[in-house]
PDB file of C-alpha atoms in Angstrom:
ATOM      1  CA  GLU B 611     -18.091   2.657   0.923  1.00 95.00           C
ATOM      2  CA  VAL B 612     -16.905   6.228   1.366  1.00 96.00           C
ATOM      3  CA  GLN B 613     -19.514   8.360   3.130  1.00 98.00           C
ATOM      4  CA  LEU B 614     -19.632  11.955   4.268  1.00 98.00           C
ATOM      5  CA  VAL B 615     -22.612  12.675   6.515  1.00 98.00           C
ATOM      6  CA  GLN B 616     -23.293  16.286   7.404  1.00 98.00           C
ATOM      7  CA  SER B 617     -25.220  17.741  10.309  1.00 98.00           C
ATOM      8  CA  GLY B 618     -28.807  18.825   9.873  1.00 98.00           C
ATOM      9  CA  ALA B 619     -30.438  22.069   8.691  1.00 98.00           C
ATOM     10  CA  GLU B 620     -30.038  25.119  10.872  1.00 98.00           C
ATOM     11  CA  VAL B 621     -32.100  28.262  11.334  1.00 98.00           C
ATOM     12  CA  LYS B 622     -30.275  31.122  13.030  1.00 98.00           C
ATOM     13  CA  LYS B 623     -30.645  34.826  13.653  1.00 98.00           C
ATOM     14  CA  PRO B 624     -28.111  37.409  12.383  1.00 98.00           C
ATOM     15  CA  GLY B 625     -25.232  37.795  14.827  1.00 97.00           C
ATOM     16  CA  GLU B 626     -25.513  34.221  16.169  1.00 98.00           C
ATOM     17  CA  SER B 627     -22.681  31.739  15.924  1.00 98.00           C
ATOM     18  CA  LEU B 628     -22.818  28.321  14.291  1.00 98.00           C
ATOM     19  CA  LYS B 629     -20.701  25.247  13.761  1.00 98.00           C
ATOM     20  CA  ILE B 630     -21.738  22.550  11.329  1.00 98.00           C
ATOM     21  CA  SER B 631     -20.166  19.183  10.857  1.00 98.00           C
ATOM     22  CA  CYS B 632     -19.159  16.557   8.328  1.00 98.00           C
ATOM     23  CA  LYS B 633     -18.384  13.022   9.499  1.00 98.00           C
ATOM     24  CA  GLY B 634     -16.378  10.754   7.203  1.00 98.00           C
ATOM     25  CA  SER B 635     -16.513   6.961   7.135  1.00 98.00           C
ATOM     26  CA  GLY B 636     -15.376   4.073   4.977  1.00 97.00           C
ATOM     27  CA  TYR B 637     -11.831   5.389   4.528  1.00 98.00           C
ATOM     28  CA  SER B 638      -8.803   6.758   6.399  1.00 97.00           C
ATOM     29  CA  PHE B 639     -10.219  10.149   7.391  1.00 98.00           C
ATOM     30  CA  PRO B 640      -6.832  11.742   8.434  1.00 97.00           C
ATOM     31  CA  SER B 641      -5.285  11.044   5.040  1.00 97.00           C
ATOM     32  CA  TYR B 642      -7.764  12.900   2.783  1.00 97.00           C
ATOM     33  CA  SER B 643      -8.355  16.611   2.703  1.00 97.00           C
ATOM     34  CA  ILE B 644     -11.906  17.892   3.231  1.00 98.00           C
ATOM     35  CA  GLY B 645     -13.150  20.924   1.302  1.00 98.00           C
ATOM     36  CA  TRP B 646     -16.201  23.095   1.992  1.00 98.00           C
ATOM     37  CA  VAL B 647     -18.350  24.517  -0.813  1.00 98.00           C
ATOM     38  CA  ARG B 648     -21.058  27.124  -0.597  1.00 98.00           C
ATOM     39  CA  GLN B 649     -24.140  27.210  -2.780  1.00 98.00           C
ATOM     40  CA  MET B 650     -26.330  30.241  -2.306  1.00 98.00           C
ATOM     41  CA  PRO B 651     -29.962  29.989  -3.321  1.00 97.00           C
ATOM     42  CA  GLY B 652     -30.275  29.461  -7.048  1.00 96.00           C
ATOM     43  CA  LYS B 653     -26.563  30.068  -7.538  1.00 97.00           C
ATOM     44  CA  GLY B 654     -23.449  28.126  -8.359  1.00 97.00           C
ATOM     45  CA  LEU B 655     -20.755  26.361  -6.394  1.00 98.00           C
ATOM     46  CA  GLU B 656     -18.171  28.374  -4.497  1.00 98.00           C
ATOM     47  CA  TRP B 657     -15.054  26.839  -2.946  1.00 98.00           C
ATOM     48  CA  MET B 658     -14.512  28.111   0.642  1.00 98.00           C
ATOM     49  CA  GLY B 659     -11.478  26.315   1.816  1.00 97.00           C
ATOM     50  CA  ILE B 660      -9.855  22.990   2.597  1.00 97.00           C
ATOM     51  CA  ILE B 661      -8.313  21.161   5.539  1.00 97.00           C
ATOM     52  CA  TYR B 662      -5.948  18.242   5.852  1.00 97.00           C
ATOM     53  CA  PRO B 663      -7.234  16.500   8.969  1.00 97.00           C
ATOM     54  CA  ASP B 664      -3.980  14.774   9.872  1.00 96.00           C
ATOM     55  CA  ASP B 665      -2.231  18.020  10.739  1.00 95.00           C
ATOM     56  CA  SER B 666      -5.135  20.490  10.403  1.00 95.00           C
ATOM     57  CA  ASP B 667      -3.260  22.419   7.678  1.00 96.00           C
ATOM     58  CA  THR B 668      -5.918  24.772   6.215  1.00 97.00           C
ATOM     59  CA  THR B 669      -6.187  26.895   3.106  1.00 97.00           C
ATOM     60  CA  TYR B 670      -8.950  29.418   2.619  1.00 97.00           C
ATOM     61  CA  SER B 671     -10.316  30.973  -0.480  1.00 96.00           C
ATOM     62  CA  PRO B 672      -9.450  34.684  -0.437  1.00 94.00           C
ATOM     63  CA  SER B 673     -13.234  35.328  -0.661  1.00 95.00           C
ATOM     64  CA  PHE B 674     -13.837  33.537   2.610  1.00 97.00           C
ATOM     65  CA  GLN B 675     -10.650  34.209   4.595  1.00 97.00           C
ATOM     66  CA  GLY B 676     -11.582  35.729   7.894  1.00 96.00           C
ATOM     67  CA  GLN B 677     -15.292  35.082   7.369  1.00 97.00           C
ATOM     68  CA  VAL B 678     -15.343  31.444   8.455  1.00 98.00           C
ATOM     69  CA  ALA B 679     -13.204  28.918  10.286  1.00 98.00           C
ATOM     70  CA  ILE B 680     -12.513  25.364   9.167  1.00 98.00           C
ATOM     71  CA  SER B 681     -11.348  22.738  11.614  1.00 98.00           C
ATOM     72  CA  ALA B 682     -11.167  18.987  12.039  1.00 98.00           C
ATOM     73  CA  ASP B 683     -10.946  16.365  14.743  1.00 97.00           C
ATOM     74  CA  LYS B 684      -9.362  13.289  13.294  1.00 97.00           C
ATOM     75  CA  SER B 685     -10.043  11.263  16.394  1.00 97.00           C
ATOM     76  CA  ILE B 686     -13.762  11.318  15.537  1.00 98.00           C
ATOM     77  CA  SER B 687     -13.319  11.636  11.734  1.00 98.00           C
ATOM     78  CA  THR B 688     -15.184  14.950  11.663  1.00 98.00           C
ATOM     79  CA  ALA B 689     -14.551  18.228   9.889  1.00 98.00           C
ATOM     80  CA  TYR B 690     -16.287  21.508  10.828  1.00 98.00           C
ATOM     81  CA  LEU B 691     -17.239  24.825   9.390  1.00 98.00           C
ATOM     82  CA  GLN B 692     -17.852  27.631  11.835  1.00 98.00           C
ATOM     83  CA  TRP B 693     -19.135  31.191  11.869  1.00 98.00           C
ATOM     84  CA  SER B 694     -18.809  33.559  14.839  1.00 98.00           C
ATOM     85  CA  SER B 695     -21.385  36.079  13.685  1.00 97.00           C
ATOM     86  CA  LEU B 696     -23.866  35.031  10.985  1.00 98.00           C
ATOM     87  CA  GLN B 697     -25.321  37.408   8.410  1.00 97.00           C
ATOM     88  CA  ALA B 698     -28.371  36.990   6.201  1.00 97.00           C
ATOM     89  CA  SER B 699     -26.020  36.655   3.267  1.00 97.00           C
ATOM     90  CA  ASP B 700     -24.667  33.391   4.789  1.00 98.00           C
ATOM     91  CA  THR B 701     -28.017  31.725   3.942  1.00 98.00           C
ATOM     92  CA  ALA B 702     -26.956  28.846   1.678  1.00 98.00           C
ATOM     93  CA  ILE B 703     -26.447  25.132   1.343  1.00 98.00           C
ATOM     94  CA  TYR B 704     -22.961  24.084   2.520  1.00 98.00           C
ATOM     95  CA  TYR B 705     -21.328  20.938   1.218  1.00 98.00           C
ATOM     96  CA  CYS B 706     -18.302  19.119   2.498  1.00 98.00           C
ATOM     97  CA  ALA B 707     -16.353  17.028  -0.016  1.00 98.00           C
ATOM     98  CA  ARG B 708     -13.428  14.704   0.095  1.00 98.00           C
ATOM     99  CA  ARG B 709     -10.417  15.687  -2.076  1.00 96.00           C
ATOM    100  CA  SER B 710      -8.719  13.092  -4.137  1.00 94.00           C
ATOM    101  CA  LEU B 711      -5.511  11.844  -2.712  1.00 91.00           C
ATOM    102  CA  THR B 712      -3.272  13.022  -5.487  1.00 91.00           C
ATOM    103  CA  LEU B 713      -5.293  15.469  -7.671  1.00 92.00           C
ATOM    104  CA  ILE B 714      -7.212  18.602  -6.900  1.00 94.00           C
ATOM    105  CA  PHE B 715     -10.789  17.483  -7.290  1.00 95.00           C
ATOM    106  CA  PHE B 716     -13.595  16.146  -5.067  1.00 97.00           C
ATOM    107  CA  ASP B 717     -14.455  12.440  -5.389  1.00 95.00           C
ATOM    108  CA  SER B 718     -17.149  12.217  -2.666  1.00 97.00           C
ATOM    109  CA  TRP B 719     -19.580  14.758  -1.365  1.00 98.00           C
ATOM    110  CA  GLY B 720     -21.772  15.143   1.687  1.00 98.00           C
ATOM    111  CA  GLN B 721     -25.489  15.605   1.334  1.00 98.00           C
ATOM    112  CA  GLY B 722     -25.344  19.293   2.159  1.00 98.00           C
ATOM    113  CA  THR B 723     -26.402  21.389   5.190  1.00 98.00           C
ATOM    114  CA  LEU B 724     -28.942  24.123   4.667  1.00 98.00           C
ATOM    115  CA  VAL B 725     -28.188  27.203   6.800  1.00 98.00           C
ATOM    116  CA  THR B 726     -30.921  29.879   6.981  1.00 98.00           C
ATOM    117  CA  VAL B 727     -30.123  33.155   8.645  1.00 98.00           C
ATOM    118  CA  SER B 728     -33.203  35.302   9.256  1.00 97.00           C
ATOM    119  CA  SER B 729     -34.425  37.723  11.850  1.00 95.00           C
TER     120      SER B 729
ATOM    121  CA  SER K1037      -7.849  36.797 -10.406  1.00 64.00           C
ATOM    122  CA  TYR K1038      -8.275  33.453 -12.049  1.00 82.00           C
ATOM    123  CA  GLU K1039     -11.714  32.506 -13.364  1.00 92.00           C
ATOM    124  CA  LEU K1040     -13.398  29.670 -15.221  1.00 95.00           C
ATOM    125  CA  THR K1041     -16.054  30.778 -17.673  1.00 97.00           C
ATOM    126  CA  GLN K1042     -18.971  28.603 -18.728  1.00 98.00           C
ATOM    127  CA  PRO K1043     -22.092  29.449 -20.789  1.00 98.00           C
ATOM    128  CA  PRO K1044     -25.102  29.936 -18.529  1.00 97.00           C
ATOM    129  CA  SER K1045     -27.304  27.622 -20.475  1.00 97.00           C
ATOM    130  CA  VAL K1046     -27.335  25.005 -23.235  1.00 98.00           C
ATOM    131  CA  SER K1047     -30.419  23.414 -24.773  1.00 97.00           C
ATOM    132  CA  VAL K1048     -30.617  20.234 -26.811  1.00 97.00           C
ATOM    133  CA  SER K1049     -33.276  17.793 -28.025  1.00 97.00           C
ATOM    134  CA  PRO K1050     -33.242  14.224 -26.702  1.00 97.00           C
ATOM    135  CA  GLY K1051     -30.789  12.065 -28.658  1.00 97.00           C
ATOM    136  CA  GLN K1052     -28.725  15.017 -29.766  1.00 97.00           C
ATOM    137  CA  THR K1053     -25.234  15.957 -28.608  1.00 98.00           C
ATOM    138  CA  ALA K1054     -24.657  18.626 -25.988  1.00 98.00           C
ATOM    139  CA  ARG K1055     -21.367  20.444 -25.632  1.00 98.00           C
ATOM    140  CA  ILE K1056     -20.529  22.554 -22.640  1.00 98.00           C
ATOM    141  CA  THR K1057     -17.364  24.599 -22.668  1.00 98.00           C
ATOM    142  CA  CYS K1058     -15.201  25.933 -19.823  1.00 98.00           C
ATOM    143  CA  SER K1059     -12.408  28.513 -20.443  1.00 97.00           C
ATOM    144  CA  GLY K1060      -9.627  29.622 -18.164  1.00 94.00           C
ATOM    145  CA  ASP K1061      -6.021  30.785 -18.467  1.00 91.00           C
ATOM    146  CA  ALA K1062      -4.642  28.131 -16.155  1.00 88.00           C
ATOM    147  CA  LEU K1063      -6.303  25.201 -17.889  1.00 92.00           C
ATOM    148  CA  PRO K1064      -3.214  24.407 -19.975  1.00 90.00           C
ATOM    149  CA  LYS K1065      -1.344  23.935 -16.677  1.00 91.00           C
ATOM    150  CA  GLN K1066      -4.078  22.359 -14.486  1.00 94.00           C
ATOM    151  CA  PHE K1067      -6.410  19.527 -15.088  1.00 96.00           C
ATOM    152  CA  ALA K1068     -10.144  20.165 -15.374  1.00 97.00           C
ATOM    153  CA  TYR K1069     -12.955  18.226 -13.668  1.00 98.00           C
ATOM    154  CA  TRP K1070     -16.697  18.136 -14.349  1.00 98.00           C
ATOM    155  CA  TYR K1071     -19.612  17.658 -11.920  1.00 98.00           C
ATOM    156  CA  GLN K1072     -23.298  17.093 -12.489  1.00 98.00           C
ATOM    157  CA  GLN K1073     -25.795  18.527 -10.040  1.00 98.00           C
ATOM    158  CA  ARG K1074     -29.424  17.529 -10.342  1.00 97.00           C
ATOM    159  CA  PRO K1075     -32.004  19.721  -8.497  1.00 94.00           C
ATOM    160  CA  GLY K1076     -31.938  19.162  -4.786  1.00 94.00           C
ATOM    161  CA  GLN K1077     -28.966  16.884  -4.919  1.00 97.00           C
ATOM    162  CA  ALA K1078     -25.220  17.103  -4.171  1.00 98.00           C
ATOM    163  CA  PRO K1079     -22.792  17.379  -7.093  1.00 98.00           C
ATOM    164  CA  VAL K1080     -21.475  14.152  -8.639  1.00 97.00           C
ATOM    165  CA  LEU K1081     -18.128  13.755 -10.375  1.00 97.00           C
ATOM    166  CA  LEU K1082     -18.496  13.074 -14.082  1.00 97.00           C
ATOM    167  CA  ILE K1083     -14.987  13.626 -15.520  1.00 98.00           C
ATOM    168  CA  TYR K1084     -11.502  13.893 -13.959  1.00 97.00           C
ATOM    169  CA  LYS K1085      -8.104  14.704 -15.389  1.00 97.00           C
ATOM    170  CA  ASP K1086      -9.775  16.462 -18.428  1.00 97.00           C
ATOM    171  CA  THR K1087     -10.931  13.205 -20.065  1.00 97.00           C
ATOM    172  CA  GLU K1088     -11.212  10.356 -17.538  1.00 97.00           C
ATOM    173  CA  ARG K1089     -14.551   8.920 -16.511  1.00 97.00           C
ATOM    174  CA  PRO K1090     -15.044   7.452 -13.016  1.00 95.00           C
ATOM    175  CA  SER K1091     -16.561   4.015 -12.805  1.00 95.00           C
ATOM    176  CA  GLY K1092     -20.354   4.073 -13.015  1.00 95.00           C
ATOM    177  CA  ILE K1093     -20.521   7.171 -15.234  1.00 97.00           C
ATOM    178  CA  PRO K1094     -22.188   6.388 -18.552  1.00 96.00           C
ATOM    179  CA  GLU K1095     -20.040   6.389 -21.674  1.00 97.00           C
ATOM    180  CA  ARG K1096     -22.071   9.112 -23.267  1.00 97.00           C
ATOM    181  CA  PHE K1097     -20.254  11.583 -20.980  1.00 98.00           C
ATOM    182  CA  SER K1098     -16.787  12.561 -22.269  1.00 98.00           C
ATOM    183  CA  GLY K1099     -14.306  15.320 -21.791  1.00 98.00           C
ATOM    184  CA  SER K1100     -11.716  16.939 -23.964  1.00 97.00           C
ATOM    185  CA  SER K1101      -9.181  19.694 -23.737  1.00 96.00           C
ATOM    186  CA  SER K1102      -7.622  22.188 -26.089  1.00 95.00           C
ATOM    187  CA  GLY K1103      -5.486  25.086 -24.900  1.00 94.00           C
ATOM    188  CA  THR K1104      -7.411  27.285 -22.536  1.00 95.00           C
ATOM    189  CA  THR K1105     -10.749  25.550 -23.128  1.00 97.00           C
ATOM    190  CA  VAL K1106     -12.092  22.193 -21.900  1.00 97.00           C
ATOM    191  CA  THR K1107     -15.360  20.692 -23.144  1.00 98.00           C
ATOM    192  CA  LEU K1108     -17.865  18.266 -21.686  1.00 98.00           C
ATOM    193  CA  THR K1109     -19.691  16.383 -24.387  1.00 98.00           C
ATOM    194  CA  ILE K1110     -22.895  14.453 -23.719  1.00 98.00           C
ATOM    195  CA  SER K1111     -23.726  12.211 -26.633  1.00 98.00           C
ATOM    196  CA  GLY K1112     -27.301  10.946 -27.112  1.00 97.00           C
ATOM    197  CA  VAL K1113     -28.708  13.283 -24.475  1.00 97.00           C
ATOM    198  CA  GLN K1114     -31.467  11.783 -22.323  1.00 97.00           C
ATOM    199  CA  ALA K1115     -34.112  13.524 -20.272  1.00 96.00           C
ATOM    200  CA  GLU K1116     -32.390  12.478 -17.080  1.00 96.00           C
ATOM    201  CA  ASP K1117     -29.317  14.512 -18.144  1.00 97.00           C
ATOM    202  CA  GLU K1118     -31.180  17.753 -17.490  1.00 97.00           C
ATOM    203  CA  ALA K1119     -29.114  19.300 -14.687  1.00 98.00           C
ATOM    204  CA  ASP K1120     -26.512  21.890 -13.849  1.00 98.00           C
ATOM    205  CA  TYR K1121     -22.994  21.166 -14.915  1.00 98.00           C
ATOM    206  CA  TYR K1122     -19.852  22.673 -13.314  1.00 98.00           C
ATOM    207  CA  CYS K1123     -16.228  22.658 -14.389  1.00 98.00           C
ATOM    208  CA  GLN K1124     -13.577  22.855 -11.674  1.00 98.00           C
ATOM    209  CA  SER K1125      -9.885  23.312 -11.695  1.00 96.00           C
ATOM    210  CA  ALA K1126      -7.086  24.931  -9.672  1.00 93.00           C
ATOM    211  CA  ASP K1127      -4.960  28.016 -10.002  1.00 89.00           C
ATOM    212  CA  SER K1128      -1.553  27.670 -11.608  1.00 84.00           C
ATOM    213  CA  SER K1129       0.116  27.293  -8.221  1.00 86.00           C
ATOM    214  CA  ALA K1130      -2.288  24.503  -7.261  1.00 86.00           C
ATOM    215  CA  THR K1131      -3.238  26.393  -4.074  1.00 88.00           C
ATOM    216  CA  TYR K1132      -6.821  27.369  -4.756  1.00 94.00           C
ATOM    217  CA  VAL K1133      -9.762  25.456  -6.064  1.00 95.00           C
ATOM    218  CA  LEU K1134     -12.079  27.147  -8.522  1.00 95.00           C
ATOM    219  CA  PHE K1135     -15.453  26.330  -9.982  1.00 97.00           C
ATOM    220  CA  GLY K1136     -16.954  27.650 -13.124  1.00 97.00           C
ATOM    221  CA  GLY K1137     -20.268  29.466 -12.875  1.00 97.00           C
ATOM    222  CA  GLY K1138     -22.237  26.465 -13.994  1.00 98.00           C
ATOM    223  CA  THR K1139     -24.247  25.596 -17.073  1.00 98.00           C
ATOM    224  CA  LYS K1140     -27.900  24.653 -16.996  1.00 98.00           C
ATOM    225  CA  LEU K1141     -28.608  21.892 -19.557  1.00 98.00           C
ATOM    226  CA  THR K1142     -32.174  21.848 -20.695  1.00 97.00           C
ATOM    227  CA  VAL K1143     -33.455  18.810 -22.663  1.00 97.00           C
ATOM    228  CA  LEU K1144     -36.232  20.090 -24.930  1.00 94.00           C
TER     229      LEU K1144
END
């Protein structure tokens, strides 16, 4: 069974750094791209970017380029989403999702990580 | 920039048919996908490649495509179908993923 398990909820202050994780199991992790999706409180889904774990090739949405960093460690089947300096507007649920092998859609999702940024 | 446009809300009575549209200029070139998101849960794939249904998704969910508009149809709506629905596609170069703004389905 394909599973994506994300790290737990975080509460941070503005200006702090953060790295959240997404661990895949039940499939060949290096072979499937992992995307990250933001959902701000009461709002819709926003695609942030995607990484191919086998070679770490990464594409960012223009809206998130330079705001976050996406990485992966295929040796431990884990993808990451990282901020160097959080802002209150980063408060959201962040989902990781596995991209289909051949088409541009997400066939399996993590449970989401709630990030709260508040002074 | 490329966008996918959905109606913010759709309301239907139980047993009726709900139709949720999604419009975008690249839809004739790129497949569309639909997700259901119930409150407090992660999205779930409902439809892929415009019209295909993954295993385990009830037959009352179907997708169609015509030009720059794709449609999710829910036949015989049930109370449990009350959720947010999102269309998703890619830009014409297949570089960027895009989600529609989402449609809240209310079952009256």
